[in-house]
mmCIF file of C-alpha atoms in Angstrom:
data_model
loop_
_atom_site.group_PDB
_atom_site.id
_atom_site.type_symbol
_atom_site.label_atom_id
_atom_site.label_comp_id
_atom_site.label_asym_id
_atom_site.label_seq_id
_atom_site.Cartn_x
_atom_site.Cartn_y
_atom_site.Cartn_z
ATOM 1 C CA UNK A 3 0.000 0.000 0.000
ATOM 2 C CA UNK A 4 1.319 3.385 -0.956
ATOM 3 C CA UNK A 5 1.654 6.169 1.582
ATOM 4 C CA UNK A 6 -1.159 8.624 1.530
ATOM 5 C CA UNK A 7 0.728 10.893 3.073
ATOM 6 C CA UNK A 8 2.365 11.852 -0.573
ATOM 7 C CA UNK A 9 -1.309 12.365 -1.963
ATOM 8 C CA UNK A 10 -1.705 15.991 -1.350
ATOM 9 C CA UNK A 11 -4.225 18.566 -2.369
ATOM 10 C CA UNK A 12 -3.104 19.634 -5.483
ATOM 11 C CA UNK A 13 -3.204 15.894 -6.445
ATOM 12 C CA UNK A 14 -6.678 16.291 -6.182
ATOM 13 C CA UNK A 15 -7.023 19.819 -7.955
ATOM 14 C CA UNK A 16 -5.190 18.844 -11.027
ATOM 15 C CA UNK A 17 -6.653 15.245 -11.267
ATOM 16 C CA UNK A 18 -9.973 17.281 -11.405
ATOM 17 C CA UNK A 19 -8.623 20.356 -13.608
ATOM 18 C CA UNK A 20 -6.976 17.742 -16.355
ATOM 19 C CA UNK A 21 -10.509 16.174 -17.102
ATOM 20 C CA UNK A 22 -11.869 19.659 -17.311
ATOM 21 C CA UNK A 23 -9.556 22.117 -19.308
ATOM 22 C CA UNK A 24 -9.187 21.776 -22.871
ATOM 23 C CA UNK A 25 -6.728 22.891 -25.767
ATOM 24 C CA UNK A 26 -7.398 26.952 -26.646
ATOM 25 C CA UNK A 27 -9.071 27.227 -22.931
ATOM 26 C CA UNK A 28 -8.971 30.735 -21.238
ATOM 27 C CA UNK A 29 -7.503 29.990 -17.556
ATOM 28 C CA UNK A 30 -5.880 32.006 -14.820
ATOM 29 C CA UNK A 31 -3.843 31.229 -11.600
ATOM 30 C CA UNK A 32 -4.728 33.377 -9.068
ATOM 31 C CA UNK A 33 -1.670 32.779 -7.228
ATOM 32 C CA UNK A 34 1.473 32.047 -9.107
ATOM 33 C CA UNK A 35 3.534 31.037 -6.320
ATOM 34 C CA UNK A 36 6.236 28.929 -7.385
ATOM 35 C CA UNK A 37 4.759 28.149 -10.837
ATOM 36 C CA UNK A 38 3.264 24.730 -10.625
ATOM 37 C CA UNK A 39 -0.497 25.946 -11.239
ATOM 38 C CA UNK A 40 1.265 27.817 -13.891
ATOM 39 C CA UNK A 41 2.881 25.660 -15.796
ATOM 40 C CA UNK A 42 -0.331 23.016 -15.436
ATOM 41 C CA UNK A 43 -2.766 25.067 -16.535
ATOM 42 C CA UNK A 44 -0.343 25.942 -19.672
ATOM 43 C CA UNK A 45 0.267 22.155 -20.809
ATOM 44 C CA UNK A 46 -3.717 21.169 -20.532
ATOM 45 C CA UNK A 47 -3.828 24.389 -22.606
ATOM 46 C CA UNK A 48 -1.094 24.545 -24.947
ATOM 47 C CA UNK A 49 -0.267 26.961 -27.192
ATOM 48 C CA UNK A 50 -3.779 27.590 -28.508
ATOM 49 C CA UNK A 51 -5.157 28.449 -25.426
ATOM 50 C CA UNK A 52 -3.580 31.259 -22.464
ATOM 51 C CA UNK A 53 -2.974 31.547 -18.486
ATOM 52 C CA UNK A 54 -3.193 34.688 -16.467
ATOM 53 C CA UNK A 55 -0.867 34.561 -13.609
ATOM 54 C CA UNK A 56 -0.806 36.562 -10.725
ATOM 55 C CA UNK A 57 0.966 37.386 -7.793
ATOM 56 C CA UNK A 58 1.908 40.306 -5.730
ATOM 57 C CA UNK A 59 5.268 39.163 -5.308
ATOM 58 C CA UNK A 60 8.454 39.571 -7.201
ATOM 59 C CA UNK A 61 10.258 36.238 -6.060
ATOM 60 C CA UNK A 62 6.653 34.226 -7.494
ATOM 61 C CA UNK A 63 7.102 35.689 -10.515
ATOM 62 C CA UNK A 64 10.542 35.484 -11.145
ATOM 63 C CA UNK A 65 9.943 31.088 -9.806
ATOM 64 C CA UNK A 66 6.900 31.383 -12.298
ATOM 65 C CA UNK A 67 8.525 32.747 -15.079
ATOM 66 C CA UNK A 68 12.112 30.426 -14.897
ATOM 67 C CA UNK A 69 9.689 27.241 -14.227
ATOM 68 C CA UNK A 70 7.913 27.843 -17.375
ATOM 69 C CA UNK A 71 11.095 28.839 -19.328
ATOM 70 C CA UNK A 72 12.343 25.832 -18.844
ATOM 71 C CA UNK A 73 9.313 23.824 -19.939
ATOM 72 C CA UNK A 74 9.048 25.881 -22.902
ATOM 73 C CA UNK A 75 5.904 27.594 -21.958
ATOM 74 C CA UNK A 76 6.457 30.925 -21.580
ATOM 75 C CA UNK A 77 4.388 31.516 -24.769
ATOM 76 C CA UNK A 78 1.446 30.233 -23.312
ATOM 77 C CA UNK A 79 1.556 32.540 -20.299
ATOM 78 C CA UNK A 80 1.027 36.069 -18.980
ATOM 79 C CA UNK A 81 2.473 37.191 -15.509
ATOM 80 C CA UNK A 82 1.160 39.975 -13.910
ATOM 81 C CA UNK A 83 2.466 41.607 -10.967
ATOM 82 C CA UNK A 84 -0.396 42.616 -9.400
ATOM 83 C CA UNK A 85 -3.454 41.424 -7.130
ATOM 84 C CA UNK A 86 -5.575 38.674 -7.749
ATOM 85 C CA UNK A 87 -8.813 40.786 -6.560
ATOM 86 C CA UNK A 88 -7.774 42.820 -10.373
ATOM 87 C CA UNK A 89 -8.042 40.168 -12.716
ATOM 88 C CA UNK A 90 -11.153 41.358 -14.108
ATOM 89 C CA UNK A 91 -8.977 44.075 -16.096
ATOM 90 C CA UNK A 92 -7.600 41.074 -17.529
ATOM 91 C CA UNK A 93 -10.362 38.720 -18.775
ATOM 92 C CA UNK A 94 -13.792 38.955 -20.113
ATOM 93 C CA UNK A 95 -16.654 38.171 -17.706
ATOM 94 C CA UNK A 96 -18.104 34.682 -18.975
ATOM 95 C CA UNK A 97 -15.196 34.128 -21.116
ATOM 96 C CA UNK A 98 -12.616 32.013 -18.536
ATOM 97 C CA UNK A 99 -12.750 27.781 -18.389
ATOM 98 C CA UNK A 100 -10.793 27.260 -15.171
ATOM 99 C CA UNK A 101 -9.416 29.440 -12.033
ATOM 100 C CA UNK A 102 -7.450 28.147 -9.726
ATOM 101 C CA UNK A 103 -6.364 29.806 -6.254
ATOM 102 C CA UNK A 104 -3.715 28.594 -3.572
ATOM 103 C CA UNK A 105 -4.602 30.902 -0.178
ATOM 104 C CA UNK A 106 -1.574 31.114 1.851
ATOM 105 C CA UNK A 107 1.907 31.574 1.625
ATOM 106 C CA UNK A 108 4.860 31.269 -0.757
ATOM 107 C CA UNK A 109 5.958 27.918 -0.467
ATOM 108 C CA UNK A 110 9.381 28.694 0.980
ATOM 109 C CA UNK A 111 9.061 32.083 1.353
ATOM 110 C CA UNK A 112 8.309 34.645 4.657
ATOM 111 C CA UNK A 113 4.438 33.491 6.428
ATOM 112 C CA UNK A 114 4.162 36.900 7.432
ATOM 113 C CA UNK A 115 3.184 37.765 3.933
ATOM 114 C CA UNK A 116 0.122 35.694 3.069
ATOM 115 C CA UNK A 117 -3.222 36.202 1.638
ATOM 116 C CA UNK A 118 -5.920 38.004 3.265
ATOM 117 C CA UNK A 119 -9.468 37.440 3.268
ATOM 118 C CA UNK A 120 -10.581 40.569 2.029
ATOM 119 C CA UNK A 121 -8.803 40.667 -1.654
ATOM 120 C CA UNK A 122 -9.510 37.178 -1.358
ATOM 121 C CA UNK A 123 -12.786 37.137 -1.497
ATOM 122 C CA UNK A 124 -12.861 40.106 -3.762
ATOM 123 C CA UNK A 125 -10.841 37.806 -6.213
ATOM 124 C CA UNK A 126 -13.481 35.044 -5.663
ATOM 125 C CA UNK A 127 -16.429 37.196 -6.417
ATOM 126 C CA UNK A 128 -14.816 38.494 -9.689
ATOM 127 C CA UNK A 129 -13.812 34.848 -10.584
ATOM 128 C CA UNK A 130 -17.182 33.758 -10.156
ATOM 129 C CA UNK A 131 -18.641 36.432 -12.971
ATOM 130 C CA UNK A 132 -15.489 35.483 -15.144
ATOM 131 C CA UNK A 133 -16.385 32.313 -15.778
ATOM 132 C CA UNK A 134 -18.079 30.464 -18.642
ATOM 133 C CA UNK A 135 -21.154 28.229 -18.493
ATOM 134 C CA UNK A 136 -19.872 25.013 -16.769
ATOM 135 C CA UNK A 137 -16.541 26.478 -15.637
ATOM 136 C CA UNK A 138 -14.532 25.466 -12.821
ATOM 137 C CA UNK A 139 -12.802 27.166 -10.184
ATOM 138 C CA UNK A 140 -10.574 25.729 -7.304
ATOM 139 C CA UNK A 141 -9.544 26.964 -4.342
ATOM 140 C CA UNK A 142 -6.670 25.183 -1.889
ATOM 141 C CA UNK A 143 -6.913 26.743 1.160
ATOM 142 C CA UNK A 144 -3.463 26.727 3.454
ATOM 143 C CA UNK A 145 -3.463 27.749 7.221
ATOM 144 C CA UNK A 146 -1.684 27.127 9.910
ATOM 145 C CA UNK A 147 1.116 28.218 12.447
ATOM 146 C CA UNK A 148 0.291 31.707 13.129
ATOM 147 C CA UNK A 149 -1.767 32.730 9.508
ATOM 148 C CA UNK A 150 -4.450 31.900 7.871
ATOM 149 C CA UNK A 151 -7.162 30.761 10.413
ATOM 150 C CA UNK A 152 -9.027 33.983 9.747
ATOM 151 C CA UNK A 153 -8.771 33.658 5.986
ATOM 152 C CA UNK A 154 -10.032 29.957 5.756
ATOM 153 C CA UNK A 155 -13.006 30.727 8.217
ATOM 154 C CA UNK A 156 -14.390 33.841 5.758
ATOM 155 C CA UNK A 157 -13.546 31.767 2.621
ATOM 156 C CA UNK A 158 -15.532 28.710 4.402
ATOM 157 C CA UNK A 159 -18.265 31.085 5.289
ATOM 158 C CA UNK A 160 -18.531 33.023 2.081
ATOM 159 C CA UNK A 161 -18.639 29.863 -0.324
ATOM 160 C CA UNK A 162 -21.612 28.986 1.894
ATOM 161 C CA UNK A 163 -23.433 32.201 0.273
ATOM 162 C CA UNK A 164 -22.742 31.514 -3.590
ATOM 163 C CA UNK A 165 -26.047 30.860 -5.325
ATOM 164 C CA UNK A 166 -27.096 27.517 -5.629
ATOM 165 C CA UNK A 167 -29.025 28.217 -8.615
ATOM 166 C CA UNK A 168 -25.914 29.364 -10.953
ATOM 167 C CA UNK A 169 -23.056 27.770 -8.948
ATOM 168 C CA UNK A 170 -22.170 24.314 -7.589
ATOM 169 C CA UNK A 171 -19.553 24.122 -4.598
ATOM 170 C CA UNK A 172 -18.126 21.128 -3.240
ATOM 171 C CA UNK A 173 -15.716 21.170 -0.106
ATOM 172 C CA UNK A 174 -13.602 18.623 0.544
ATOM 173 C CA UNK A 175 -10.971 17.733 3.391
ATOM 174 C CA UNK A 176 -8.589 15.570 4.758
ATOM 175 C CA UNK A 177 -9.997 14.871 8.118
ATOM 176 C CA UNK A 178 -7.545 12.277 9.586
ATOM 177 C CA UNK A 179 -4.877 14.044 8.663
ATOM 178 C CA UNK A 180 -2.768 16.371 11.542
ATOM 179 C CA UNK A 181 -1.658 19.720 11.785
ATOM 180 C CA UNK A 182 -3.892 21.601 9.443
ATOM 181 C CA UNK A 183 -4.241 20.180 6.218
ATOM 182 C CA UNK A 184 -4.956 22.022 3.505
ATOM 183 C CA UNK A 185 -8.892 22.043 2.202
ATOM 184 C CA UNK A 186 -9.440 21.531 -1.517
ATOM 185 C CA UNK A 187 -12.549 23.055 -2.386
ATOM 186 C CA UNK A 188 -14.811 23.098 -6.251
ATOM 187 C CA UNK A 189 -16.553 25.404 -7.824
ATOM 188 C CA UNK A 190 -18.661 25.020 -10.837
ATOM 189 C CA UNK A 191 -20.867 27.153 -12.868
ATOM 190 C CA UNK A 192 -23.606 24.861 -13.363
ATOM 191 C CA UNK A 193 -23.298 21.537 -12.757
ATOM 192 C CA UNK A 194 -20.161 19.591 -13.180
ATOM 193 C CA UNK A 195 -20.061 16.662 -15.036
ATOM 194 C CA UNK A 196 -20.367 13.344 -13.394
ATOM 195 C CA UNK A 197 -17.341 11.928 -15.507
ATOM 196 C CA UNK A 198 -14.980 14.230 -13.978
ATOM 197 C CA UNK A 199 -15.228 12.397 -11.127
#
């Protein structure tokens, strides 16, 4: 038996995302971070299709933009050094397939500069309008230590308040595991389809 400890949330996110993206897709990453999202999002896309990328930090960009220059997708992608909550000014509502979030921190980088609920939320809402009839949106929310707890409980609550008539969320979470793991949650406008699961 393998260890589950090595399946991890964004195991679950891309597992999902890969059945639902397309070639020529429209997607953004809310959070570059280190790239990963990024560079995803960019393959299930390819060159016909583009990824937004923000982040508010230099060092995620700069990760972002070496990780896909050395997979030879920096073609596919646009980095913008700037807040989530503005990606409206980037995209077309009703026109984006997939948007994916990771609340938190920099992987490696300083936990005393994290997301915060407000622009969070804010970037949510505007997601929401962005996207296209059965588009998908997922969030991975990270806590723990000294940040975060405040974040994930608004984020928990406000998901609770999309409209059930144009949206459908699913929350999902690792309950036996310790020390606050992360909690992969799915957004679809519409209904998702049953195969993706």
């Amino acid at each position: 038996m393998g260890n589950n400890r090595n399946f991890s949330a964004l195991d679950v996110c891309h597992a999902i995302l890969k059945k639902h993206v397309k070639k020529g897709d429209l997607c953004i990453d809310a959070t570059a971070g280190r790239g990963f999202d990024t560079a995803f999002l960019c393959e299930l896309t390819g060159s016909e299709g583009t990824v937004h990328s923000f982040d508010i930090q230099q060092d995620a960009i700069d990760s972002t933009a070496a990780l896909l220059n050395e997979r030879g997708l920096s073609h596919i992608a646009r980095l913008h050094l700037d807040s989530h909550s503005n990606m409206d000014s980037y995209a077309e509502d009703g026109t984006v397939s997939c948007i994916t979030f990771n609340f938190g921190w920099l992987p490696g980088g300083d936990h005393s500069v994290n997301t915060r609920k407000e622009t969070s939320i804010e970037a949510v809402e505007k997601g929401l309008r962005l996207l296209s009839d059965g588009g998908l949106m997922s969030l991975v929310i990270y806590y723990g230590r000294d940040t975060g707890f405040e974040e994930r409980d608004a984020l928990l609550e406000y998901i609770r308040t999309i409209d059930h008539r144009e949206f459908t969320v699913i929350v999902t979470d690792f309950v036996n595991r310790p020390n606050c793991p992360p909690i992969p949650v799915f957004i679809w406008k519409g209904a998702p389809d049953i195969s993706l699961f």
